[in-house]
mmCIF file of C-alpha atoms in Angstrom:
data_model
loop_
_atom_site.group_PDB
_atom_site.id
_atom_site.type_symbol
_atom_site.label_atom_id
_atom_site.label_comp_id
_atom_site.label_asym_id
_atom_site.label_seq_id
_atom_site.Cartn_x
_atom_site.Cartn_y
_atom_site.Cartn_z
ATOM 1 C CA MET A 1153 -62.496 62.241 2.057
ATOM 2 C CA GLU A 1154 -63.391 60.603 5.318
ATOM 3 C CA CYS A 1155 -62.988 57.187 3.642
ATOM 4 C CA LYS A 1156 -59.576 58.169 2.314
ATOM 5 C CA GLY A 1157 -58.388 59.140 5.802
ATOM 6 C CA VAL A 1158 -59.636 55.867 7.249
ATOM 7 C CA CYS A 1159 -57.847 53.924 4.482
ATOM 8 C CA VAL A 1160 -54.575 55.763 5.162
ATOM 9 C CA LEU A 1161 -54.976 55.185 8.880
ATOM 10 C CA LEU A 1162 -55.679 51.494 8.253
ATOM 11 C CA GLY A 1163 -52.608 51.253 6.002
ATOM 12 C CA VAL A 1164 -50.374 52.835 8.646
ATOM 13 C CA LEU A 1165 -51.757 50.504 11.325
ATOM 14 C CA LEU A 1166 -51.167 47.479 9.082
ATOM 15 C CA MET A 1167 -47.539 48.525 8.465
ATOM 16 C CA VAL A 1168 -46.941 49.053 12.183
ATOM 17 C CA ASN A 1169 -48.528 45.668 12.944
ATOM 18 C CA CYS A 1170 -46.393 43.877 10.294
ATOM 19 C CA SER A 1171 -43.273 45.614 11.537
ATOM 20 C CA PHE A 1172 -44.094 44.610 15.095
ATOM 21 C CA GLN A 1173 -44.704 40.958 14.101
ATOM 22 C CA GLN A 1174 -41.355 40.777 12.265
ATOM 23 C CA GLN A 1175 -39.465 42.119 15.261
ATOM 24 C CA THR A 1176 -41.253 39.996 17.847
ATOM 25 C CA PRO A 1177 -39.731 36.559 16.905
ATOM 26 C CA THR A 1178 -36.186 37.906 17.197
ATOM 27 C CA ARG A 1179 -36.967 39.285 20.624
ATOM 28 C CA ARG A 1180 -38.420 35.976 21.768
ATOM 29 C CA LYS A 1181 -35.225 33.985 21.049
ATOM 30 C CA PRO A 1182 -33.453 33.553 24.342
ATOM 31 C CA LEU A 1183 -29.716 34.070 24.200
ATOM 32 C CA LYS A 1184 -29.225 31.361 26.797
ATOM 33 C CA LYS A 1185 -29.912 28.476 24.383
ATOM 34 C CA GLU A 1186 -27.400 29.770 21.843
ATOM 35 C CA THR A 1187 -24.517 30.010 24.296
ATOM 36 C CA THR A 1188 -25.061 26.894 26.440
ATOM 37 C CA LYS A 1189 -25.988 23.326 25.540
ATOM 38 C CA ASP A 1190 -28.592 21.221 27.216
ATOM 39 C CA PRO A 1191 -26.878 18.753 29.634
ATOM 40 C CA ALA A 1192 -29.105 15.923 28.384
ATOM 41 C CA ILE A 1193 -27.937 16.518 24.798
ATOM 42 C CA GLU A 1194 -24.308 16.653 25.922
ATOM 43 C CA GLU A 1195 -24.771 13.334 27.753
ATOM 44 C CA LEU A 1196 -26.362 11.742 24.674
ATOM 45 C CA GLN A 1197 -23.479 12.992 22.511
ATOM 46 C CA LYS A 1198 -20.973 11.431 24.947
ATOM 47 C CA GLN A 1199 -22.846 8.118 24.793
ATOM 48 C CA ILE A 1200 -22.880 8.219 20.981
ATOM 49 C CA ASP A 1201 -19.134 8.955 20.895
ATOM 50 C CA ASN A 1202 -18.469 6.042 23.288
ATOM 51 C CA ILE A 1203 -20.582 3.678 21.172
ATOM 52 C CA VAL A 1204 -18.739 4.704 17.998
ATOM 53 C CA GLN A 1205 -15.380 4.195 19.740
ATOM 54 C CA GLU A 1206 -16.426 0.743 21.012
ATOM 55 C CA LEU A 1207 -17.699 -0.204 17.551
ATOM 56 C CA ASN A 1208 -14.367 0.756 15.955
ATOM 57 C CA LEU A 1209 -12.503 -1.281 18.594
ATOM 58 C CA LEU A 1210 -14.748 -4.286 17.914
ATOM 59 C CA LYS A 1211 -14.073 -3.959 14.175
ATOM 60 C CA GLU A 1212 -10.311 -3.928 14.854
ATOM 61 C CA GLN A 1213 -10.594 -6.965 17.136
ATOM 62 C CA GLN A 1214 -12.681 -8.837 14.577
ATOM 63 C CA ALA A 1215 -10.142 -8.086 11.836
ATOM 64 C CA LEU A 1216 -7.336 -9.221 14.145
ATOM 65 C CA GLN A 1217 -9.184 -12.437 15.011
ATOM 66 C CA THR A 1218 -9.597 -13.115 11.294
ATOM 67 C CA VAL A 1219 -5.844 -12.642 10.851
ATOM 68 C CA CYS A 1220 -5.124 -14.918 13.829
ATOM 69 C CA LEU A 1221 -7.454 -17.589 12.445
ATOM 70 C CA LYS A 1222 -5.684 -17.498 9.074
ATOM 71 C CA GLY A 1223 -2.232 -17.188 10.600
ATOM 72 C CA VAL A 1224 -0.740 -18.070 13.961
ATOM 73 C CA LYS A 1225 -0.681 -16.484 17.422
ATOM 74 C CA ILE A 1226 2.802 -16.278 18.961
ATOM 75 C CA ASN A 1227 3.581 -14.531 22.265
ATOM 76 C CA GLY A 1228 0.722 -12.016 22.118
ATOM 77 C CA LYS A 1229 1.130 -11.277 18.408
ATOM 78 C CA CYS A 1230 -0.555 -12.629 15.313
ATOM 79 C CA TYR A 1231 1.570 -13.543 12.295
ATOM 80 C CA LEU A 1232 0.227 -14.020 8.786
ATOM 81 C CA ALA A 1233 2.460 -15.558 6.094
ATOM 82 C CA GLU A 1234 2.586 -14.010 2.619
ATOM 83 C CA PRO A 1235 4.074 -16.584 0.198
ATOM 84 C CA LEU A 1236 4.049 -14.159 -2.758
ATOM 85 C CA ARG A 1237 7.599 -12.992 -3.463
ATOM 86 C CA LYS A 1238 8.065 -9.233 -3.173
ATOM 87 C CA ARG A 1239 10.803 -6.678 -2.661
ATOM 88 C CA TYR A 1240 11.334 -5.530 0.931
ATOM 89 C CA HIS A 1241 9.598 -2.143 0.551
ATOM 90 C CA THR A 1242 6.569 -3.614 -1.232
ATOM 91 C CA ALA A 1243 6.211 -6.338 1.416
ATOM 92 C CA SER A 1244 6.464 -3.719 4.174
ATOM 93 C CA GLU A 1245 3.890 -1.422 2.541
ATOM 94 C CA ASP A 1246 1.481 -4.326 2.022
ATOM 95 C CA CYS A 1247 1.708 -5.250 5.720
ATOM 96 C CA ASN A 1248 1.127 -1.604 6.686
ATOM 97 C CA ALA A 1249 -1.953 -1.463 4.440
ATOM 98 C CA MET A 1250 -3.431 -4.376 6.434
ATOM 99 C CA GLY A 1251 -2.684 -2.661 9.762
ATOM 100 C CA GLY A 1252 0.477 -4.600 10.592
ATOM 101 C CA VAL A 1253 4.232 -4.516 10.062
ATOM 102 C CA LEU A 1254 6.809 -6.966 8.757
ATOM 103 C CA GLY A 1255 7.499 -9.622 11.396
ATOM 104 C CA MET A 1256 10.011 -8.766 14.125
ATOM 105 C CA PRO A 1257 10.625 -11.548 16.643
ATOM 106 C CA THR A 1258 11.822 -10.208 19.985
ATOM 107 C CA SER A 1259 12.941 -13.433 21.674
ATOM 108 C CA SER A 1260 14.491 -16.794 20.845
ATOM 109 C CA ASP A 1261 11.205 -18.574 21.584
ATOM 110 C CA GLU A 1262 9.261 -16.249 19.277
ATOM 111 C CA ASN A 1263 11.901 -16.615 16.537
ATOM 112 C CA ASP A 1264 11.732 -20.440 16.745
ATOM 113 C CA LYS A 1265 7.923 -20.487 16.604
ATOM 114 C CA LEU A 1266 7.952 -18.084 13.659
ATOM 115 C CA ARG A 1267 10.500 -20.315 11.872
ATOM 116 C CA ASP A 1268 8.263 -23.366 12.416
ATOM 117 C CA TYR A 1269 5.206 -21.483 11.141
ATOM 118 C CA ILE A 1270 7.082 -20.373 8.004
ATOM 119 C CA ARG A 1271 8.310 -23.933 7.405
ATOM 120 C CA GLN A 1272 4.688 -25.160 7.416
ATOM 121 C CA ARG A 1273 3.118 -22.293 5.466
ATOM 122 C CA ILE A 1274 5.789 -21.363 2.901
ATOM 123 C CA GLY A 1275 8.444 -24.072 2.824
ATOM 124 C CA PRO A 1276 11.542 -25.545 4.495
ATOM 125 C CA ASP A 1277 14.096 -23.777 2.284
ATOM 126 C CA GLU A 1278 12.668 -20.249 2.360
ATOM 127 C CA GLN A 1279 13.909 -16.944 3.671
ATOM 128 C CA ILE A 1280 11.349 -14.320 4.704
ATOM 129 C CA TRP A 1281 11.744 -10.573 5.103
ATOM 130 C CA LEU A 1282 11.909 -9.320 8.679
ATOM 131 C CA GLY A 1283 10.935 -5.790 9.718
ATOM 132 C CA ILE A 1284 14.593 -4.996 10.413
ATOM 133 C CA ASN A 1285 17.039 -2.944 8.323
ATOM 134 C CA ASP A 1286 20.114 -0.707 8.427
ATOM 135 C CA MET A 1287 19.166 1.604 5.544
ATOM 136 C CA VAL A 1288 19.604 4.855 7.491
ATOM 137 C CA THR A 1289 22.963 4.120 9.153
ATOM 138 C CA GLU A 1290 25.136 1.251 7.940
ATOM 139 C CA GLY A 1291 25.562 -1.329 10.701
ATOM 140 C CA THR A 1292 22.821 0.129 12.929
ATOM 141 C CA TRP A 1293 19.941 -2.321 12.653
ATOM 142 C CA VAL A 1294 16.538 -0.930 13.581
ATOM 143 C CA ASP A 1295 12.905 -2.058 13.417
ATOM 144 C CA THR A 1296 10.186 -0.464 11.282
ATOM 145 C CA THR A 1297 9.673 2.328 13.852
ATOM 146 C CA GLY A 1298 13.366 3.246 13.743
ATOM 147 C CA SER A 1299 14.035 1.833 17.242
ATOM 148 C CA SER A 1300 17.158 -0.197 17.932
ATOM 149 C CA ILE A 1301 16.532 -3.916 18.066
ATOM 150 C CA ILE A 1302 17.285 -5.714 21.330
ATOM 151 C CA TYR A 1303 16.955 -9.335 20.242
ATOM 152 C CA LYS A 1304 19.245 -10.463 17.395
ATOM 153 C CA ASN A 1305 19.696 -13.863 15.795
ATOM 154 C CA TRP A 1306 22.397 -13.290 13.154
ATOM 155 C CA ASP A 1307 24.147 -16.351 11.754
ATOM 156 C CA THR A 1308 27.648 -16.314 13.228
ATOM 157 C CA SER A 1309 28.485 -19.978 12.585
ATOM 158 C CA ASN A 1310 30.764 -19.260 9.605
ATOM 159 C CA HIS A 1311 33.772 -17.183 10.749
ATOM 160 C CA ARG A 1312 34.481 -15.936 7.211
ATOM 161 C CA SER A 1313 30.970 -14.668 6.594
ATOM 162 C CA ARG A 1314 29.545 -13.701 9.952
ATOM 163 C CA GLN A 1315 26.210 -11.985 9.535
ATOM 164 C CA PRO A 1316 25.452 -9.241 8.817
ATOM 165 C CA ASP A 1317 28.200 -9.129 6.196
ATOM 166 C CA GLY A 1318 26.716 -7.503 3.102
ATOM 167 C CA GLY A 1319 27.903 -3.981 3.745
ATOM 168 C CA MET A 1320 26.067 -1.189 1.964
ATOM 169 C CA SER A 1321 24.476 -3.486 -0.621
ATOM 170 C CA HIS A 1322 22.625 -5.674 1.909
ATOM 171 C CA ASN A 1323 20.434 -3.519 4.148
ATOM 172 C CA CYS A 1324 17.424 -5.740 4.876
ATOM 173 C CA ALA A 1325 17.205 -8.717 7.227
ATOM 174 C CA VAL A 1326 15.742 -12.125 6.476
ATOM 175 C CA LEU A 1327 14.952 -15.139 8.631
ATOM 176 C CA SER A 1328 16.209 -18.352 7.041
ATOM 177 C CA VAL A 1329 14.131 -21.465 7.733
ATOM 178 C CA ALA A 1330 16.868 -23.707 6.264
ATOM 179 C CA SER A 1331 19.419 -22.228 8.693
ATOM 180 C CA SER A 1332 17.318 -22.939 11.795
ATOM 181 C CA GLY A 1333 15.829 -19.447 11.923
ATOM 182 C CA LYS A 1334 19.148 -17.583 11.737
ATOM 183 C CA TRP A 1335 19.134 -14.068 10.269
ATOM 184 C CA PHE A 1336 21.026 -12.874 7.187
ATOM 185 C CA ASP A 1337 21.360 -9.485 5.555
ATOM 186 C CA GLU A 1338 20.173 -9.359 1.945
ATOM 187 C CA ASN A 1339 19.656 -6.873 -0.860
ATOM 188 C CA CYS A 1340 16.315 -5.111 -0.288
ATOM 189 C CA ARG A 1341 15.526 -5.389 -4.001
ATOM 190 C CA ASP A 1342 15.505 -9.187 -3.902
ATOM 191 C CA GLU A 1343 12.059 -10.743 -4.030
ATOM 192 C CA LYS A 1344 11.194 -12.953 -1.058
ATOM 193 C CA PRO A 1345 8.135 -14.140 0.853
ATOM 194 C CA SER A 1346 7.254 -12.271 4.029
ATOM 195 C CA VAL A 1347 5.197 -12.458 7.182
ATOM 196 C CA CYS A 1348 3.065 -9.653 8.625
ATOM 197 C CA GLN A 1349 2.887 -9.097 12.368
ATOM 198 C CA PHE A 1350 -0.163 -7.703 14.185
ATOM 199 C CA ASN A 1351 0.029 -6.747 17.845
ATOM 200 C CA ILE A 1352 -2.940 -7.918 19.883
ATOM 201 C CA VAL A 1353 -4.427 -5.019 21.842
#
């Protein structure tokens, strides 16, 4: 009987001890660590974020240098000729996929240099798609961002067919190498070579 009482007492003590051990770890966890971060860890995280950002910038610059090496640098932009004939929208999407846009010269000097580059890379009788169209509003020519264009180089030498003259059927602009870099409006479904433009950051 005495042994039975001791066993019961031992059992109760063991249960109390186990219960106490299970509760102790939860009491030891300080609430402070859960609500605030260690300043050293925050500083390390900032440094990691900065390194990742710099690495991404270096990757972009390397890709841009590769484009500039294959193409030509004109007035702070890199241009890369695409001799394969495509419709306007396909050419534009392909440039976007590479991180650029269809070429959009913004000055006479840039237009002339682009014309010379196209003459060398694609040919002297070619027309290339420009990143300029009037698809949204007839007669309102905008760039690929939808902004109005400031520089224009339409062919106005022929009084009967001053450019742009295609009306609603010709909504996309081309640069004509054969016409000294003058612009013409053409049907966007025509297949023509193009040139992609990449802005140097």
